Short mmCIF file of C-alpha atoms in Angstrom, two decimals:
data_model
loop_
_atom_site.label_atom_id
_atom_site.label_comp_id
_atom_site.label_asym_id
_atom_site.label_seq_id
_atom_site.Cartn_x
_atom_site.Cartn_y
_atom_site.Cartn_z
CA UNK A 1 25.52 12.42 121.52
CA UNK A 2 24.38 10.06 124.31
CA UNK A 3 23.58 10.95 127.60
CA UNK A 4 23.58 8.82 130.92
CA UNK A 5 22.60 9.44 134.56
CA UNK A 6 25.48 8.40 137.08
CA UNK A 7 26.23 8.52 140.53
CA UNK A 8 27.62 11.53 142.07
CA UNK A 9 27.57 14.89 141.00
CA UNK A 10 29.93 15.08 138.60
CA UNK A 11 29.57 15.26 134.37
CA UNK A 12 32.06 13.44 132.62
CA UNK A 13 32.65 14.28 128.83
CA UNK A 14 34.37 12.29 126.54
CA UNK A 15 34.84 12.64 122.72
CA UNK A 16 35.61 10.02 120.32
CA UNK A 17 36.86 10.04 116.70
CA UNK A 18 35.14 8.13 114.07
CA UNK A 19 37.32 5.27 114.78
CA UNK A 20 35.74 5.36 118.33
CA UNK A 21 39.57 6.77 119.97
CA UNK A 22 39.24 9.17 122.30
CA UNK A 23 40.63 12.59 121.26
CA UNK A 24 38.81 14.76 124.55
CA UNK A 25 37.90 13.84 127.65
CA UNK A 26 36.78 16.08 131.20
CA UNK A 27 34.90 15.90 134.48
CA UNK A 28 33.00 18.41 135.59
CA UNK A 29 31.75 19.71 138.85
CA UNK A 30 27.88 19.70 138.13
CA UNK A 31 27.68 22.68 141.49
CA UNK A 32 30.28 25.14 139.63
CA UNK A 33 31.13 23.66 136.75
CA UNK A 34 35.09 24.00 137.51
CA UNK A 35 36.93 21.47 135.40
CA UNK A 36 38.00 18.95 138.25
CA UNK A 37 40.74 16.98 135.06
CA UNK A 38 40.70 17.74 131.42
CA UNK A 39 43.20 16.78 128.54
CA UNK A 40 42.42 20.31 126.63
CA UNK A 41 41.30 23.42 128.95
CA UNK A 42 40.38 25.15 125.63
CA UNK A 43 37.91 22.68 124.80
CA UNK A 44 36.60 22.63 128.81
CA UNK A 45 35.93 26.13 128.91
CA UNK A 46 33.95 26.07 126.10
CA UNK A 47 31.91 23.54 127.47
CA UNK A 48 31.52 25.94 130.61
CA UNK A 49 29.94 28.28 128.31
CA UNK A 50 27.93 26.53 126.84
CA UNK A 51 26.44 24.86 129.89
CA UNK A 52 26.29 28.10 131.21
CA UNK A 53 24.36 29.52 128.60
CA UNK A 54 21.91 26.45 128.56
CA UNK A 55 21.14 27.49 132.53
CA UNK A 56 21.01 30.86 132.00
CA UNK A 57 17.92 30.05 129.36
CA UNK A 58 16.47 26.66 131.28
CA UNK A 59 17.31 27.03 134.77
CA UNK A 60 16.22 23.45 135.06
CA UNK A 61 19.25 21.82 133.01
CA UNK A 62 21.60 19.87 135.57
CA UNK A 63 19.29 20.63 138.39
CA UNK A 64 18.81 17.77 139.56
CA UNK A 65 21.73 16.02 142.10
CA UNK A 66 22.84 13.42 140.17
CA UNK A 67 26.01 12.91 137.63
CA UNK A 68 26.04 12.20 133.72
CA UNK A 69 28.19 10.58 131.82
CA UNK A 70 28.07 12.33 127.91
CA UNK A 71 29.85 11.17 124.94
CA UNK A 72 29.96 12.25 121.40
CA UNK A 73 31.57 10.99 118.47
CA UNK A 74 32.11 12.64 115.17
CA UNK A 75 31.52 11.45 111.89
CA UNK A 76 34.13 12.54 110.08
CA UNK A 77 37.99 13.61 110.28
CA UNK A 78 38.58 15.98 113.02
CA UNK A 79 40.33 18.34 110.86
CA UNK A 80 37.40 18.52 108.47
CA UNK A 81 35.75 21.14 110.97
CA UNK A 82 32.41 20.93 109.11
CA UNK A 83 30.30 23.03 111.49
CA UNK A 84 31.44 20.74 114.75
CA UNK A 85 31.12 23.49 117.29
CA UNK A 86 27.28 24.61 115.58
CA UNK A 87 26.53 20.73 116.19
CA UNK A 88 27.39 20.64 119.41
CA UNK A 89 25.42 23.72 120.46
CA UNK A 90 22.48 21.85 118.45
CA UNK A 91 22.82 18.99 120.45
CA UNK A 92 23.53 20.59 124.09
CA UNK A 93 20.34 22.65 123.33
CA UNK A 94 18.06 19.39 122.64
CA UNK A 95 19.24 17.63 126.02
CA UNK A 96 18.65 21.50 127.73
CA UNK A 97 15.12 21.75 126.15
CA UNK A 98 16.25 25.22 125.01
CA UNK A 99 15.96 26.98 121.52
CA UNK A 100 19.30 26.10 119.89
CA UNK A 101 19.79 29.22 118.42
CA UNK A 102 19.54 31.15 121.90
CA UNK A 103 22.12 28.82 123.16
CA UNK A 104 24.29 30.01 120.19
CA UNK A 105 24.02 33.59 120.78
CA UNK A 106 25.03 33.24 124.15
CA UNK A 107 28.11 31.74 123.15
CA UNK A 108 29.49 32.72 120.13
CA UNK A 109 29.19 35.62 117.61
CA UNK A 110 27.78 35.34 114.55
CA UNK A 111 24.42 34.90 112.39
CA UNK A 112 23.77 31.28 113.62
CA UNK A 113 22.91 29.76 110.20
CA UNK A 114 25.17 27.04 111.21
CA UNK A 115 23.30 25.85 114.09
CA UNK A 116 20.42 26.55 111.55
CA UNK A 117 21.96 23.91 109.57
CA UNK A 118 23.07 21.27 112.06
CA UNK A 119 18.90 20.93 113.15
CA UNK A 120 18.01 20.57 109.35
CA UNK A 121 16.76 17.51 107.37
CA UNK A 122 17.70 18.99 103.91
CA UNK A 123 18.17 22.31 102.12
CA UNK A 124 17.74 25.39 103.74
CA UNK A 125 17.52 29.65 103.91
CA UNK A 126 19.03 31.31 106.53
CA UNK A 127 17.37 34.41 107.06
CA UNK A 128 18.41 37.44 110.03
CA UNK A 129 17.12 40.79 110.20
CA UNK A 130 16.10 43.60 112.69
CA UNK A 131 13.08 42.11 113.02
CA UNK A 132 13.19 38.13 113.49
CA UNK A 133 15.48 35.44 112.80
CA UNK A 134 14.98 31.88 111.51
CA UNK A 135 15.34 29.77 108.74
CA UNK A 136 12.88 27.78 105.63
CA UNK A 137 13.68 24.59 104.41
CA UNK A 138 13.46 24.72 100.93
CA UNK A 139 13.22 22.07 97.84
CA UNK A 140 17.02 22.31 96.17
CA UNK A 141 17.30 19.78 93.50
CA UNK A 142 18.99 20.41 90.39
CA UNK A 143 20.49 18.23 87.61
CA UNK A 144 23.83 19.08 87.94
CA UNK A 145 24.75 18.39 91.36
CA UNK A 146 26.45 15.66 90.29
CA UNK A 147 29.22 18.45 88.98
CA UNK A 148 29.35 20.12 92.46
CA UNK A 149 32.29 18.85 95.17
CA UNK A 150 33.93 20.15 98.13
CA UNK A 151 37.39 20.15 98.59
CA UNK A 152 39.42 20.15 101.74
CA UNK A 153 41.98 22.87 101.89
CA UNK A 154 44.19 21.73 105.03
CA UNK A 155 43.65 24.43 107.05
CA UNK A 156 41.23 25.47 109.59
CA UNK A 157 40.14 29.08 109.87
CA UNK A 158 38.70 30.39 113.44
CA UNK A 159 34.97 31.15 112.68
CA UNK A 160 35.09 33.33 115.51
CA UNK A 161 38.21 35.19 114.75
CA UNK A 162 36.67 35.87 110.93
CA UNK A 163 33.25 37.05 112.02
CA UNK A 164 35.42 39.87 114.01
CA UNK A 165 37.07 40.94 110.81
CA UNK A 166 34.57 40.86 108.85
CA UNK A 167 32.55 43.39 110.96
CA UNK A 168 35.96 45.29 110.34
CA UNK A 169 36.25 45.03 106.93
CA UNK A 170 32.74 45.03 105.86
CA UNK A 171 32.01 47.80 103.93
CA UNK A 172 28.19 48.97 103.56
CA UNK A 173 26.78 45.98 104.79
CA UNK A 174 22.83 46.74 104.59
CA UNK A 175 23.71 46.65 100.61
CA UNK A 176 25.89 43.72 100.66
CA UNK A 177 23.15 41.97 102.51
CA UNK A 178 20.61 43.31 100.14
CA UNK A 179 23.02 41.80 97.16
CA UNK A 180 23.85 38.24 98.98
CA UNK A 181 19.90 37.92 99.25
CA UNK A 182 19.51 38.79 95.91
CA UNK A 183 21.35 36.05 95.03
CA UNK A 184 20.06 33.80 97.52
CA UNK A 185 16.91 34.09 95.93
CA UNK A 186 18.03 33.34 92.50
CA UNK A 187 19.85 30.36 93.54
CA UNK A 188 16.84 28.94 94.70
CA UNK A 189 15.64 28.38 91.51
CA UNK A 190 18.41 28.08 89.36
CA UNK A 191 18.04 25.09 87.11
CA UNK A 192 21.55 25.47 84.40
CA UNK A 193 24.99 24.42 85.77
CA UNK A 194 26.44 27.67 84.11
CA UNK A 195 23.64 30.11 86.11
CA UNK A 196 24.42 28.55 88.98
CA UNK A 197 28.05 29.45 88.53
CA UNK A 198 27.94 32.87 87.30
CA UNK A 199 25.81 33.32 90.56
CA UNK A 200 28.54 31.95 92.68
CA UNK A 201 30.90 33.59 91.08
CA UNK A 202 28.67 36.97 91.98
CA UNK A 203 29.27 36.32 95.53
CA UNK A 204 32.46 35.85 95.63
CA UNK A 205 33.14 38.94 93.71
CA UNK A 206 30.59 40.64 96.11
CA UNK A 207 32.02 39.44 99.05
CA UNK A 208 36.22 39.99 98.12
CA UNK A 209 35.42 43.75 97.39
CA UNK A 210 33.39 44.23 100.52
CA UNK A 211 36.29 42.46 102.80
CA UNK A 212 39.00 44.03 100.32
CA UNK A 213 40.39 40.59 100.56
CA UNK A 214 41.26 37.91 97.18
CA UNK A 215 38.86 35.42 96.30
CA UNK A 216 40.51 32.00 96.56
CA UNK A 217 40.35 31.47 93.48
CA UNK A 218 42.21 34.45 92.31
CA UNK A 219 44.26 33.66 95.46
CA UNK A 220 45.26 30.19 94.71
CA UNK A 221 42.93 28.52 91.83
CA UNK A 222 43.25 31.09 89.05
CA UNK A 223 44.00 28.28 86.22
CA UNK A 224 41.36 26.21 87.43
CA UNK A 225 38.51 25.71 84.73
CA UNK A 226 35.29 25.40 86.91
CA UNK A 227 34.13 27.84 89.91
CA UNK A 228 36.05 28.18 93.76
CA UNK A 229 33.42 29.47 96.46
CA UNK A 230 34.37 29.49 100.21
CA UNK A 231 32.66 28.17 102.66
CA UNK A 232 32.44 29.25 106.23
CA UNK A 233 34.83 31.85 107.16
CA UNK A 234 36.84 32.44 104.19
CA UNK A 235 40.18 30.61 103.86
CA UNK A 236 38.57 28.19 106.03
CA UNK A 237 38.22 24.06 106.31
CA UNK A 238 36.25 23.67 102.88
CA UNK A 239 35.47 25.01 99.38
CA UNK A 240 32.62 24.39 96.97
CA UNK A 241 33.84 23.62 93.12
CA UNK A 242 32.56 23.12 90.17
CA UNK A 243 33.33 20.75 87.09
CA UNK A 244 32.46 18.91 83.93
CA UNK A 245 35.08 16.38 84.34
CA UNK A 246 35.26 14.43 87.83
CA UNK A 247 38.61 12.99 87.04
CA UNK A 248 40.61 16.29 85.56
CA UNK A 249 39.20 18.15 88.75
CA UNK A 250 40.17 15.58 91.30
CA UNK A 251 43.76 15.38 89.42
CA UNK A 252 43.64 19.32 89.41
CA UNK A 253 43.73 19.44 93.03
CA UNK A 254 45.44 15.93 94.11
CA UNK A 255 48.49 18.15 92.12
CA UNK A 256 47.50 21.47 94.20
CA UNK A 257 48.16 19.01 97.59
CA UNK A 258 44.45 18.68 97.75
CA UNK A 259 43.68 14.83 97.92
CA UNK A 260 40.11 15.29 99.68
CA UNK A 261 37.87 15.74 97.19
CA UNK A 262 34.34 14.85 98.11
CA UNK A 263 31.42 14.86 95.68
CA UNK A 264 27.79 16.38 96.68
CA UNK A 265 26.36 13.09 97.08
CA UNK A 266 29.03 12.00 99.80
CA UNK A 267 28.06 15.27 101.93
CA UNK A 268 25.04 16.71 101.48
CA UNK A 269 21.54 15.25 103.17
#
């Protein structure tokens, strides 16, 4: 994100696709911040928020009476989703001089891990409780990571929308959170391509009989040889797989309609 001083008092916005196109563009009265033009007034009322909730926590951002000009540009296929919104929020709360994770809560529901992740230089736990919230970047490491991909389903899932059912659906959730860290903890050291499977294959189980919803594998994977863990809100923008074989996998899901495929090394810092 880059970030220029202009004349007037207006803050124009304008986002850009890898290839540099524009695919969002606003101006904004700096005084109210009303929309004055806009090509999506979903997209501009987030903004709002967000500039709203960097105020409300730095009462300094955009004080001063003079314009901006911002522009952003993603790295990757719009429809890949890949934590853009958590990014953003990252990035808003570096030019606000705010704690990012603030900003988050006074936006959007949710733990925040993925703002968590969007300020990290590698491998992280996310960690929320009664008492204090935060993350520890960690060492992660292991041999087989070169059997690990992510593969795009085609479909985005509203993180917002899923965090409201899953405080529906979620069924005892001190114990489920108890289990996932349980996990969490294990994973941290696992060191065998087969531990690190049955352990994602605990959370999944974990997590489909808290929700009372299918695991997507069961859902739409269940002759597939290697692992299926979602990512994000479930049913959402990504999964995590695992295989032996890079080219049966890839074929696997080029025939399921699947042709993104993307190995750890392609995604992962």
């Amino acid at each position: 994100m880059t970030v220029k001083n202009t004349r007037g008092s207006d803050l124009i916005w304008e986002s850009l696709t890898p290839e540099g196109n524009s695919w969002f563009n606003a101006d904004f009265a700096i005084l109210d911040f009303k929309s004055n033009k806009t090509t999506n007034l979903e997209t501009s009322l987030l903004l709002m928020k967000i500039f709203k909730g960097a105020i409300n926590l730095n009462s300094e951002f955009l004080s001063k009476w003079n314009g901006f000009k911002v522009e952003t540009q993603l790295e990757f296929p719009q429809n890949w989703g890949l934590g853009s919104s958590s990014t953003l929020i990252h990035l808003v709360a570096q030019w606000a001089d705010v704690n990012p994770l603030e900003l988050y809560y006074k936006v959007f529901s949710g733990s925040g891990f993925d703002v968590a992740c969007a300020g990290a230089d590698g491998p992280i736990t996310f960690f929320s409780n009664d008492e204090e919230i935060g993350y520890t970047s960690i060492n992660w490491t292991p041999s087989f990571t070169k059997n690990i991909y992510f593969v795009h389903l085609n479909e985005k899932a509203d993180s917002q929308i899923a965090v409201k059912d899953y405080f529906k659906k979620a069924r005892k959730r001190k114990q489920l959170a108890a289990d996932i860290d349980a996990i969490t903890k294990e994973m941290v050291n696992v060191s065998s391509l087969s531990k690190f499977e049955e352990l994602i294959d605990k959370h999944e189980s974990i997590l489909s009989k808290s929700l009372g919803l299918p695991t997507i594998k069961e859902e739409r994977f269940s002759d597939f040889q290697g692992c299926v863990k979602s990512l994000g809100a479930w049913g959402g923008d990504f999964a995590l797989v695992t295989g032996s074989k890079e080219n049966d996998l890839r074929e696997y899901f080029t025939e399921k309609g699947h042709d993104t495929v993307l190995s750890y090394s392609d995604l992962i810092l």
